[in-house]
Coordinates of C-alpha atoms in Angstrom, one line a residue:
X1 CA -30.7 101.5 -271.1
X2 CA -34.2 101.8 -270.3
X3 CA -38.0 101.6 -271.9
X4 CA -39.1 105.0 -273.9
X5 CA -41.4 106.9 -273.2
X6 CA -45.4 105.8 -274.9
X7 CA -48.4 107.4 -275.8
X8 CA -51.8 106.3 -276.1
X9 CA -53.8 106.7 -279.0
X10 CA -57.0 105.0 -279.6
X11 CA -58.8 104.3 -283.2
X12 CA -60.6 101.9 -285.0
X13 CA -59.5 98.5 -286.0
X14 CA -59.1 97.9 -290.0
X15 CA -58.2 95.5 -292.0
X16 CA -56.7 96.1 -295.5
X17 CA -57.2 93.8 -298.7
X18 CA -54.8 91.3 -298.1
X19 CA -55.7 90.5 -294.6
X20 CA -53.3 93.0 -292.2
X21 CA -54.7 94.2 -289.1
X22 CA -54.1 97.9 -288.6
X23 CA -55.3 101.0 -286.4
X24 CA -57.0 104.3 -287.3
X25 CA -56.5 107.2 -285.9
X26 CA -57.0 110.6 -286.8
X27 CA -53.5 111.1 -287.6
X28 CA -52.5 108.0 -289.2
X29 CA -53.1 104.1 -289.1
X30 CA -50.5 101.8 -287.2
X31 CA -49.6 98.2 -288.1
X32 CA -50.7 95.4 -285.6
X33 CA -49.3 91.7 -284.8
X34 CA -51.7 89.5 -286.3
X35 CA -51.5 87.5 -282.8
X36 CA -52.4 90.9 -280.8
X37 CA -55.6 90.6 -282.5
X38 CA -56.2 86.8 -281.7
X39 CA -55.1 87.0 -278.5
X40 CA -58.0 90.2 -277.9
X41 CA -60.5 88.3 -280.5
X42 CA -60.8 91.9 -281.8
X43 CA -63.0 92.4 -285.1
X44 CA -62.8 95.1 -287.5
X45 CA -64.3 98.3 -286.6
X46 CA -64.0 97.5 -282.1
X47 CA -62.4 100.5 -280.7
X48 CA -58.4 99.8 -280.0
X49 CA -55.8 101.6 -277.9
X50 CA -52.2 101.1 -278.6
X51 CA -48.9 102.1 -277.7
X52 CA -46.5 104.2 -279.9
X53 CA -43.3 105.6 -279.2
X54 CA -44.0 109.3 -278.0
X55 CA -41.1 111.2 -280.0
X56 CA -40.4 109.7 -283.7
X57 CA -42.3 108.4 -286.0
X58 CA -43.5 104.3 -285.7
X59 CA -45.3 102.1 -288.4
X60 CA -46.5 99.6 -285.5
X61 CA -48.0 100.1 -282.3
X62 CA -48.7 97.4 -279.2
X63 CA -52.3 96.6 -278.1
X64 CA -53.0 97.7 -274.7
X65 CA -56.8 97.2 -274.8
X66 CA -60.1 96.7 -277.0
X67 CA -63.6 97.7 -276.6
X68 CA -65.7 95.5 -278.2
X69 CA -69.0 96.9 -280.5

């Protein structure tokens, strides 16, 4: 068993009307866990780098880095 290949995508942190967090990229919006957002003390509008599978589609991503604005 090996880890899957991943790619880094950069986008803007968004919050929907239900309070769910996501990162909006030019292609899609990836869901993020609340724990990741609170750990990095991220706020809506921050630039977020996430890891997603390189092949196939993914609904969510793993936060790697946050640049606060």
